[in-house]
mmCIF file of C-alpha atoms and ligand atoms in Angstrom:
data_model
loop_
_atom_site.group_PDB
_atom_site.id
_atom_site.type_symbol
_atom_site.label_atom_id
_atom_site.label_comp_id
_atom_site.label_asym_id
_atom_site.label_seq_id
_atom_site.Cartn_x
_atom_site.Cartn_y
_atom_site.Cartn_z
ATOM 1 C CA MET A 15 -27.940 -11.884 -23.538
ATOM 2 C CA ILE A 16 -27.855 -8.788 -26.131
ATOM 3 C CA THR A 17 -31.204 -7.398 -26.839
ATOM 4 C CA GLY A 18 -32.112 -4.232 -28.834
ATOM 5 C CA LYS A 19 -31.946 -2.185 -26.339
ATOM 6 C CA THR A 20 -28.508 -3.775 -24.499
ATOM 7 C CA LYS A 21 -26.055 -0.523 -24.453
ATOM 8 C CA ILE A 22 -22.716 -0.672 -25.112
ATOM 9 C CA ILE A 23 -19.616 -0.119 -23.102
ATOM 10 C CA GLY A 24 -15.990 -0.055 -24.891
ATOM 11 C CA ILE A 25 -12.740 0.378 -24.672
ATOM 12 C CA PHE A 26 -10.392 1.584 -26.987
ATOM 13 C CA GLY A 27 -6.614 1.031 -27.146
ATOM 14 C CA ASP A 28 -3.437 0.894 -29.071
ATOM 15 C CA PRO A 29 -2.633 -3.086 -28.740
ATOM 16 C CA VAL A 30 -5.951 -4.248 -26.223
ATOM 17 C CA GLU A 31 -5.965 -7.233 -27.124
ATOM 18 C CA HIS A 32 -4.657 -7.985 -23.805
ATOM 19 C CA THR A 33 -6.789 -6.520 -21.809
ATOM 20 C CA LEU A 34 -8.504 -8.061 -19.003
ATOM 21 C CA SER A 35 -11.693 -5.223 -18.454
ATOM 22 C CA PRO A 36 -14.308 -6.157 -20.614
ATOM 23 C CA ILE A 37 -13.523 -9.045 -18.024
ATOM 24 C CA ILE A 38 -14.449 -7.286 -15.225
ATOM 25 C CA HIS A 39 -17.169 -5.276 -16.486
ATOM 26 C CA ASN A 40 -19.125 -7.755 -18.479
ATOM 27 C CA GLU A 41 -19.158 -10.164 -15.381
ATOM 28 C CA ALA A 42 -20.591 -6.796 -12.582
ATOM 29 C CA PHE A 43 -23.142 -6.314 -15.753
ATOM 30 C CA LYS A 44 -24.722 -9.791 -15.946
ATOM 31 C CA TYR A 45 -24.352 -9.983 -12.115
ATOM 32 C CA LEU A 46 -26.245 -6.593 -11.209
ATOM 33 C CA GLY A 47 -28.437 -7.893 -14.171
ATOM 34 C CA LEU A 48 -27.258 -4.810 -16.300
ATOM 35 C CA ASP A 49 -28.710 -5.101 -19.558
ATOM 36 C CA TYR A 50 -25.086 -3.542 -20.782
ATOM 37 C CA CYS A 51 -21.562 -5.369 -23.334
ATOM 38 C CA TYR A 52 -18.447 -3.650 -22.532
ATOM 39 C CA VAL A 53 -16.364 -4.665 -25.946
ATOM 40 C CA PRO A 54 -13.524 -3.866 -27.405
ATOM 41 C CA PHE A 55 -12.362 -1.268 -29.988
ATOM 42 C CA HIS A 56 -8.376 -2.038 -31.506
ATOM 43 C CA VAL A 57 -8.533 2.028 -32.305
ATOM 44 C CA LYS A 58 -4.821 2.968 -33.923
ATOM 45 C CA LYS A 59 -3.343 6.642 -34.234
ATOM 46 C CA LYS A 60 -4.573 7.777 -36.822
ATOM 47 C CA ASP A 61 -8.464 6.374 -35.984
ATOM 48 C CA LEU A 62 -7.937 8.155 -32.867
ATOM 49 C CA LYS A 63 -10.767 11.072 -33.927
ATOM 50 C CA ASN A 64 -12.886 8.589 -36.125
ATOM 51 C CA ALA A 65 -13.704 6.626 -33.764
ATOM 52 C CA ILE A 66 -14.454 8.832 -31.535
ATOM 53 C CA ILE A 67 -16.616 10.834 -34.151
ATOM 54 C CA ALA A 68 -18.522 7.131 -33.972
ATOM 55 C CA ILE A 69 -19.505 6.966 -29.853
ATOM 56 C CA LYS A 70 -21.809 9.460 -31.164
ATOM 57 C CA ALA A 71 -22.850 7.848 -34.001
ATOM 58 C CA LEU A 72 -23.256 4.343 -33.097
ATOM 59 C CA ASN A 73 -24.904 5.917 -29.871
ATOM 60 C CA ILE A 74 -22.486 4.133 -27.577
ATOM 61 C CA LYS A 75 -22.618 4.492 -23.877
ATOM 62 C CA GLY A 76 -19.275 5.209 -23.134
ATOM 63 C CA VAL A 77 -16.111 3.879 -23.375
ATOM 64 C CA ASN A 78 -12.631 3.797 -22.114
ATOM 65 C CA ILE A 79 -8.956 5.153 -23.079
ATOM 66 C CA THR A 80 -5.740 3.441 -23.156
ATOM 67 C CA VAL A 81 -2.431 3.260 -24.144
ATOM 68 C CA PRO A 82 -2.133 5.218 -26.817
ATOM 69 C CA HIS A 83 -4.123 7.017 -26.547
ATOM 70 C CA LYS A 84 -5.630 9.292 -23.331
ATOM 71 C CA GLU A 85 -4.237 12.916 -24.070
ATOM 72 C CA ALA A 86 -5.108 13.273 -27.678
ATOM 73 C CA VAL A 87 -8.920 12.127 -27.412
ATOM 74 C CA ILE A 88 -8.894 15.209 -25.601
ATOM 75 C CA GLN A 89 -9.468 17.674 -28.303
ATOM 76 C CA TYR A 90 -12.148 15.953 -29.367
ATOM 77 C CA LEU A 91 -14.122 15.892 -26.220
ATOM 78 C CA ASP A 92 -17.096 18.606 -25.643
ATOM 79 C CA GLU A 93 -16.407 18.802 -21.967
ATOM 80 C CA ILE A 94 -13.943 17.170 -19.290
ATOM 81 C CA SER A 95 -14.153 16.562 -15.251
ATOM 82 C CA ASP A 96 -12.792 19.795 -13.120
ATOM 83 C CA GLU A 97 -9.995 16.805 -12.420
ATOM 84 C CA ALA A 98 -9.176 14.592 -15.940
ATOM 85 C CA LYS A 99 -8.183 18.365 -17.307
ATOM 86 C CA TYR A 100 -5.387 19.374 -14.458
ATOM 87 C CA ILE A 101 -4.018 15.535 -14.999
ATOM 88 C CA GLY A 102 -4.114 15.684 -19.001
ATOM 89 C CA ALA A 103 -5.365 12.377 -19.556
ATOM 90 C CA VAL A 104 -8.830 11.058 -19.764
ATOM 91 C CA ASN A 105 -9.334 7.009 -19.215
ATOM 92 C CA THR A 106 -13.239 6.866 -19.442
ATOM 93 C CA ILE A 107 -15.842 8.661 -21.083
ATOM 94 C CA LEU A 108 -19.354 8.860 -20.685
ATOM 95 C CA ASN A 109 -21.392 9.449 -24.408
ATOM 96 C CA ASN A 110 -24.089 11.721 -21.991
ATOM 97 C CA GLU A 111 -27.233 12.440 -24.441
ATOM 98 C CA GLY A 112 -24.501 13.094 -27.471
ATOM 99 C CA ILE A 113 -22.834 15.196 -25.476
ATOM 100 C CA LEU A 114 -19.169 13.420 -24.904
ATOM 101 C CA LYS A 115 -17.650 13.624 -21.294
ATOM 102 C CA GLY A 116 -13.848 12.864 -20.261
ATOM 103 C CA PHE A 117 -12.653 11.517 -16.633
ATOM 104 C CA ASN A 118 -9.973 10.327 -14.787
ATOM 105 C CA THR A 119 -10.275 7.425 -13.004
ATOM 106 C CA ASP A 120 -6.565 6.497 -13.177
ATOM 107 C CA ALA A 121 -5.036 8.681 -10.188
ATOM 108 C CA GLN A 122 -7.471 6.927 -7.927
ATOM 109 C CA GLY A 123 -7.070 3.564 -8.546
ATOM 110 C CA PHE A 124 -3.923 2.925 -8.394
ATOM 111 C CA ILE A 125 -4.341 5.525 -4.850
ATOM 112 C CA LEU A 126 -7.511 2.708 -4.101
ATOM 113 C CA SER A 127 -4.280 -0.212 -4.793
ATOM 114 C CA LEU A 128 -2.245 1.130 -3.206
ATOM 115 C CA LYS A 129 -4.147 1.054 -0.137
ATOM 116 C CA GLU A 130 -5.259 -2.265 -0.744
ATOM 117 C CA GLU A 131 -1.650 -3.525 -0.310
ATOM 118 C CA SER A 132 -1.737 -1.695 2.482
ATOM 119 C CA ILE A 133 1.297 0.784 1.675
ATOM 120 C CA LEU A 134 1.455 3.759 2.580
ATOM 121 C CA ILE A 135 2.397 6.928 0.930
ATOM 122 C CA LYS A 136 2.487 9.869 2.815
ATOM 123 C CA GLU A 137 6.519 10.763 2.549
ATOM 124 C CA LYS A 138 7.366 7.922 0.595
ATOM 125 C CA ASN A 139 10.035 9.249 -2.179
ATOM 126 C CA ILE A 140 8.870 7.415 -5.498
ATOM 127 C CA LEU A 141 11.126 6.838 -8.409
ATOM 128 C CA ILE A 142 8.444 6.885 -11.726
ATOM 129 C CA LEU A 143 9.623 5.213 -15.285
ATOM 130 C CA GLY A 144 7.459 7.356 -18.631
ATOM 131 C CA ALA A 145 5.844 10.932 -18.780
ATOM 132 C CA GLY A 146 2.213 9.598 -20.937
ATOM 133 C CA GLY A 147 -0.772 9.441 -19.700
ATOM 134 C CA ALA A 148 -0.872 7.340 -17.219
ATOM 135 C CA ALA A 149 2.778 8.234 -15.705
ATOM 136 C CA LYS A 150 0.451 11.818 -15.193
ATOM 137 C CA ALA A 151 -2.617 10.942 -12.851
ATOM 138 C CA ILE A 152 -0.574 8.155 -10.997
ATOM 139 C CA VAL A 153 2.302 11.726 -10.712
ATOM 140 C CA TYR A 154 -0.807 13.785 -9.700
ATOM 141 C CA GLY A 155 -2.794 10.728 -6.910
ATOM 142 C CA ILE A 156 0.942 10.472 -4.996
ATOM 143 C CA LEU A 157 1.692 13.930 -5.188
ATOM 144 C CA LYS A 158 -2.190 14.550 -3.521
ATOM 145 C CA GLU A 159 -0.823 11.890 -1.152
ATOM 146 C CA GLY A 160 1.508 12.934 0.261
ATOM 147 C CA GLY A 161 4.125 11.828 -2.272
ATOM 148 C CA LYS A 162 7.606 12.349 -3.461
ATOM 149 C CA VAL A 163 7.977 12.046 -7.025
ATOM 150 C CA TYR A 164 10.964 11.538 -8.539
ATOM 151 C CA ILE A 165 10.296 11.324 -12.457
ATOM 152 C CA TYR A 166 12.830 9.338 -14.786
ATOM 153 C CA ASN A 167 11.194 9.087 -18.643
ATOM 154 C CA ARG A 168 13.186 8.200 -22.796
ATOM 155 C CA THR A 169 12.413 11.235 -23.346
ATOM 156 C CA LEU A 170 13.242 13.905 -21.205
ATOM 157 C CA SER A 171 10.781 17.068 -22.103
ATOM 158 C CA LYS A 172 7.835 15.143 -21.062
ATOM 159 C CA ALA A 173 9.435 14.106 -17.917
ATOM 160 C CA LEU A 174 10.350 18.069 -17.178
ATOM 161 C CA GLU A 175 5.990 18.967 -18.627
ATOM 162 C CA ILE A 176 4.731 17.283 -15.814
ATOM 163 C CA LYS A 177 7.061 19.027 -13.387
ATOM 164 C CA GLU A 178 5.879 22.005 -14.586
ATOM 165 C CA LYS A 179 2.597 21.445 -14.585
ATOM 166 C CA PHE A 180 2.086 19.053 -10.558
ATOM 167 C CA ALA A 181 4.876 20.827 -8.369
ATOM 168 C CA ASN A 182 2.842 23.700 -7.361
ATOM 169 C CA LEU A 183 0.505 20.300 -5.574
ATOM 170 C CA GLY A 184 4.004 18.895 -4.120
ATOM 171 C CA PHE A 185 7.702 18.123 -4.324
ATOM 172 C CA ILE A 186 8.455 17.000 -7.549
ATOM 173 C CA GLU A 187 12.328 16.109 -9.435
ATOM 174 C CA VAL A 188 13.156 14.889 -12.718
ATOM 175 C CA ILE A 189 15.757 12.480 -13.280
ATOM 176 C CA PRO A 190 17.330 12.644 -16.969
ATOM 177 C CA HIS A 191 19.854 9.580 -16.161
ATOM 178 C CA ILE A 192 18.980 6.787 -13.824
ATOM 179 C CA GLU A 193 21.844 6.282 -11.923
ATOM 180 C CA GLN A 194 22.708 4.481 -9.103
ATOM 181 C CA SER A 195 22.589 7.332 -6.166
ATOM 182 C CA ILE A 196 19.111 6.656 -7.357
ATOM 183 C CA ASN A 197 18.123 3.738 -5.177
ATOM 184 C CA GLU A 198 19.014 4.540 -2.420
ATOM 185 C CA LYS A 199 16.730 7.625 -1.940
ATOM 186 C CA VAL A 200 13.859 5.827 -3.172
ATOM 187 C CA ASP A 201 11.022 3.855 -1.280
ATOM 188 C CA ILE A 202 9.371 2.794 -4.571
ATOM 189 C CA ILE A 203 9.433 2.541 -7.518
ATOM 190 C CA VAL A 204 6.206 2.040 -10.429
ATOM 191 C CA ASN A 205 7.154 1.760 -13.618
ATOM 192 C CA ALA A 206 3.823 4.063 -15.428
ATOM 193 C CA THR A 207 5.587 3.278 -18.954
ATOM 194 C CA SER A 208 3.993 0.459 -21.419
ATOM 195 C CA LEU A 209 7.529 -1.800 -21.303
ATOM 196 C CA GLY A 210 5.982 -4.676 -20.619
ATOM 197 C CA LEU A 211 2.535 -4.835 -22.606
ATOM 198 C CA LYS A 212 4.446 -6.441 -25.531
ATOM 199 C CA LYS A 213 6.815 -9.974 -24.956
ATOM 200 C CA ASP A 214 9.839 -8.496 -27.345
ATOM 201 C CA ASP A 215 9.156 -4.529 -25.020
ATOM 202 C CA PRO A 216 13.255 -3.821 -23.859
ATOM 203 C CA LEU A 217 12.930 -3.855 -19.234
ATOM 204 C CA PRO A 218 11.898 -0.068 -17.661
ATOM 205 C CA ILE A 219 15.647 0.077 -16.139
ATOM 206 C CA ASN A 220 17.711 -1.912 -15.704
ATOM 207 C CA PRO A 221 17.356 -4.778 -11.846
ATOM 208 C CA ALA A 222 20.416 -4.461 -11.077
ATOM 209 C CA PHE A 223 19.227 -0.750 -10.015
ATOM 210 C CA LEU A 224 16.643 -2.570 -7.587
ATOM 211 C CA LEU A 225 16.979 -3.430 -3.888
ATOM 212 C CA SER A 226 15.564 -6.539 -2.351
ATOM 213 C CA LYS A 227 14.620 -2.643 0.177
ATOM 214 C CA HIS A 228 12.307 -1.089 -2.601
ATOM 215 C CA ILE A 229 8.218 -1.946 -3.812
ATOM 216 C CA TYR A 230 8.596 -2.204 -7.249
ATOM 217 C CA TYR A 231 5.063 -1.419 -8.445
ATOM 218 C CA ASP A 232 4.410 -2.269 -12.284
ATOM 219 C CA ILE A 233 0.967 -0.872 -13.769
ATOM 220 C CA VAL A 234 1.239 -3.725 -16.794
ATOM 221 C CA TYR A 235 -0.505 -6.323 -16.064
ATOM 222 C CA PRO A 236 -0.428 -9.177 -14.633
ATOM 223 C CA GLU A 237 3.004 -10.500 -15.146
ATOM 224 C CA THR A 238 6.208 -8.941 -17.097
ATOM 225 C CA LEU A 239 9.981 -9.995 -16.604
ATOM 226 C CA LEU A 240 11.033 -7.029 -14.290
ATOM 227 C CA MET A 241 8.067 -8.224 -11.952
ATOM 228 C CA ASN A 242 9.303 -11.559 -12.287
ATOM 229 C CA GLU A 243 13.756 -10.183 -12.023
ATOM 230 C CA ALA A 244 12.461 -7.768 -8.725
ATOM 231 C CA LYS A 245 11.256 -10.756 -8.118
ATOM 232 C CA LYS A 246 13.851 -12.472 -7.320
ATOM 233 C CA ILE A 247 15.568 -9.339 -5.678
ATOM 234 C CA GLY A 248 12.855 -9.849 -2.787
ATOM 235 C CA CYS A 249 11.370 -7.117 -3.708
ATOM 236 C CA LYS A 250 7.516 -6.442 -2.320
ATOM 237 C CA VAL A 251 5.976 -6.341 -5.990
ATOM 238 C CA VAL A 252 2.794 -5.464 -6.927
ATOM 239 C CA GLY A 253 1.361 -5.839 -10.152
ATOM 240 C CA GLY A 254 -1.377 -4.105 -12.797
ATOM 241 C CA ILE A 255 -4.905 -5.439 -11.913
ATOM 242 C CA GLY A 256 -5.104 -3.519 -8.430
ATOM 243 C CA MET A 257 -4.569 -0.517 -10.743
ATOM 244 C CA LEU A 258 -7.110 -2.143 -13.238
ATOM 245 C CA LEU A 259 -9.576 -3.373 -11.195
ATOM 246 C CA TRP A 260 -10.327 -0.431 -8.998
ATOM 247 C CA GLN A 261 -9.962 2.519 -11.990
ATOM 248 C CA ALA A 262 -12.809 -0.301 -13.730
ATOM 249 C CA VAL A 263 -14.737 0.292 -9.924
ATOM 250 C CA GLU A 264 -15.214 4.145 -10.704
ATOM 251 C CA ALA A 265 -15.504 3.626 -14.749
ATOM 252 C CA PHE A 266 -18.106 1.645 -14.014
ATOM 253 C CA LYS A 267 -19.741 4.180 -11.452
ATOM 254 C CA ILE A 268 -19.901 6.304 -13.955
ATOM 255 C CA TRP A 269 -21.513 4.982 -16.726
ATOM 256 C CA THR A 270 -24.031 3.032 -14.644
ATOM 257 C CA GLU A 271 -24.007 5.291 -11.875
ATOM 258 C CA VAL A 272 -24.105 1.411 -9.836
ATOM 259 C CA GLU A 273 -21.936 0.158 -7.388
ATOM 260 C CA PRO A 274 -20.177 -2.672 -8.878
ATOM 261 C CA PRO A 275 -19.928 -5.960 -6.676
ATOM 262 C CA VAL A 276 -15.229 -5.860 -5.844
ATOM 263 C CA ASP A 277 -15.514 -9.348 -4.867
ATOM 264 C CA VAL A 278 -17.244 -10.802 -7.257
ATOM 265 C CA ILE A 279 -14.806 -9.353 -9.689
ATOM 266 C CA LYS A 280 -12.126 -10.066 -8.121
ATOM 267 C CA LYS A 281 -13.281 -13.410 -7.861
ATOM 268 C CA THR A 282 -13.659 -13.365 -11.863
ATOM 269 C CA LEU A 283 -9.698 -11.758 -11.742
ATOM 270 C CA ASN A 284 -7.902 -14.503 -10.047
ATOM 271 C CA LYS A 285 -9.300 -17.189 -11.789
ATOM 272 C CA VAL A 286 -8.971 -15.714 -15.566
ATOM 273 C CA LEU A 287 -5.156 -14.957 -14.043
ATOM 274 C CA THR A 288 -4.302 -18.883 -13.273
ATOM 275 C CA LYS A 289 -5.558 -19.509 -16.689
ATOM 276 C CA TYR A 290 -1.857 -17.227 -18.013
HETATM 277 P P1 ATR B 30 0.175 5.718 -21.361
HETATM 278 O O1 ATR B 30 -1.427 6.626 -21.842
HETATM 279 O O2 ATR B 30 -0.605 4.074 -20.558
HETATM 280 O O3 ATR B 30 0.854 6.568 -20.207
HETATM 281 P P2 ATR B 30 1.664 7.065 -23.171
HETATM 282 O O4 ATR B 30 1.010 7.771 -22.929
HETATM 283 O O5 ATR B 30 2.288 6.535 -25.108
HETATM 284 O O6 ATR B 30 0.556 5.498 -23.064
HETATM 285 O O7 ATR B 30 2.540 6.680 -22.346
HETATM 286 C C1 ATR B 30 4.019 5.878 -22.767
HETATM 287 C C2 ATR B 30 5.084 6.353 -21.907
HETATM 288 O O8 ATR B 30 5.758 4.953 -22.218
HETATM 289 C C3 ATR B 30 6.304 7.067 -22.507
HETATM 290 O O9 ATR B 30 6.456 7.203 -21.590
HETATM 291 C C4 ATR B 30 6.335 6.314 -22.612
HETATM 292 O O10 ATR B 30 8.344 7.175 -22.593
HETATM 293 P P3 ATR B 30 8.244 8.620 -24.140
HETATM 294 O O11 ATR B 30 8.046 9.840 -23.430
HETATM 295 O O12 ATR B 30 9.874 8.227 -24.002
HETATM 296 O O13 ATR B 30 7.681 7.731 -25.623
HETATM 297 C C5 ATR B 30 6.948 5.947 -22.799
HETATM 298 N N1 ATR B 30 7.968 3.487 -23.292
HETATM 299 C C6 ATR B 30 6.797 3.610 -24.781
HETATM 300 N N2 ATR B 30 8.115 2.700 -24.728
HETATM 301 C C7 ATR B 30 9.478 2.726 -24.323
HETATM 302 C C8 ATR B 30 10.088 2.735 -25.148
HETATM 303 N N3 ATR B 30 10.976 0.970 -26.012
HETATM 304 N N4 ATR B 30 11.972 2.589 -23.518
HETATM 305 C C9 ATR B 30 11.247 3.948 -23.051
HETATM 306 N N5 ATR B 30 10.134 4.167 -22.803
HETATM 307 C C10 ATR B 30 8.969 3.757 -23.243
#
């Protein structure tokens, strides 16, 4: 029940209609009896600054930041965690008595989702598609775990920037064009673009590039066309629900300082996903 004391948590994104984050967090608040409520806000690029100012004005306790705001939001915050600063992207904001602090829980979310699937990253060759806020967190996470990164992005300059940013953490090479020769080399392919969020989006890569030995990981959830194609080819396929869950667990702890009930959340997510 929403009371006069209920603390509000939100998510700012464009699009935001697809998000399952409200279900995750509201389920956890209800289970733990915490007086919080999580709501979606459809925030366009041009309104991001005003929306961030509104967090203070409306005394919103915290927000998640999603596509396409994870990088642009940094300039409007009072403090940034060391990790988010290093990654250059924020997906979680805490309003600590009027001081807005940005965090990045995507890197941890990605790594924990792979661990849950018993997929080892160390020494693996991993092709990352995309060079936005989510891709930066994923590249950072992979390099910290000892994986080797190949990165391709429509806008080459952004991939080159990521290489320059993270080269001191480990092996990272930019792929200017997706060519067949690279597919023999890589073990895991990650769609870290936003392609697949909208029904008429093109595929992030031609399915002919995929081999049955590949693990295909898509950060978009619950299912994408390329995930279906990858399954047909015989790839092991991992969708974005795991990363969604584990980044949410870390964000929940930042806002409430309480451990969320992961098994309860998983059950609810499974129930919701069967209706998709
Ligand atoms: P997020 O915060 O989720 O990472 P983002 O920072 O807006 O979102 O990044 C979106 C990513 O998807 C970028 O890599 C973008 O490529 P560009 O850097 O060239 O813009 C990629 N992307 C989005 N639409 C695309 C499209 N139609 N074709 C290819 N890549 C696309």
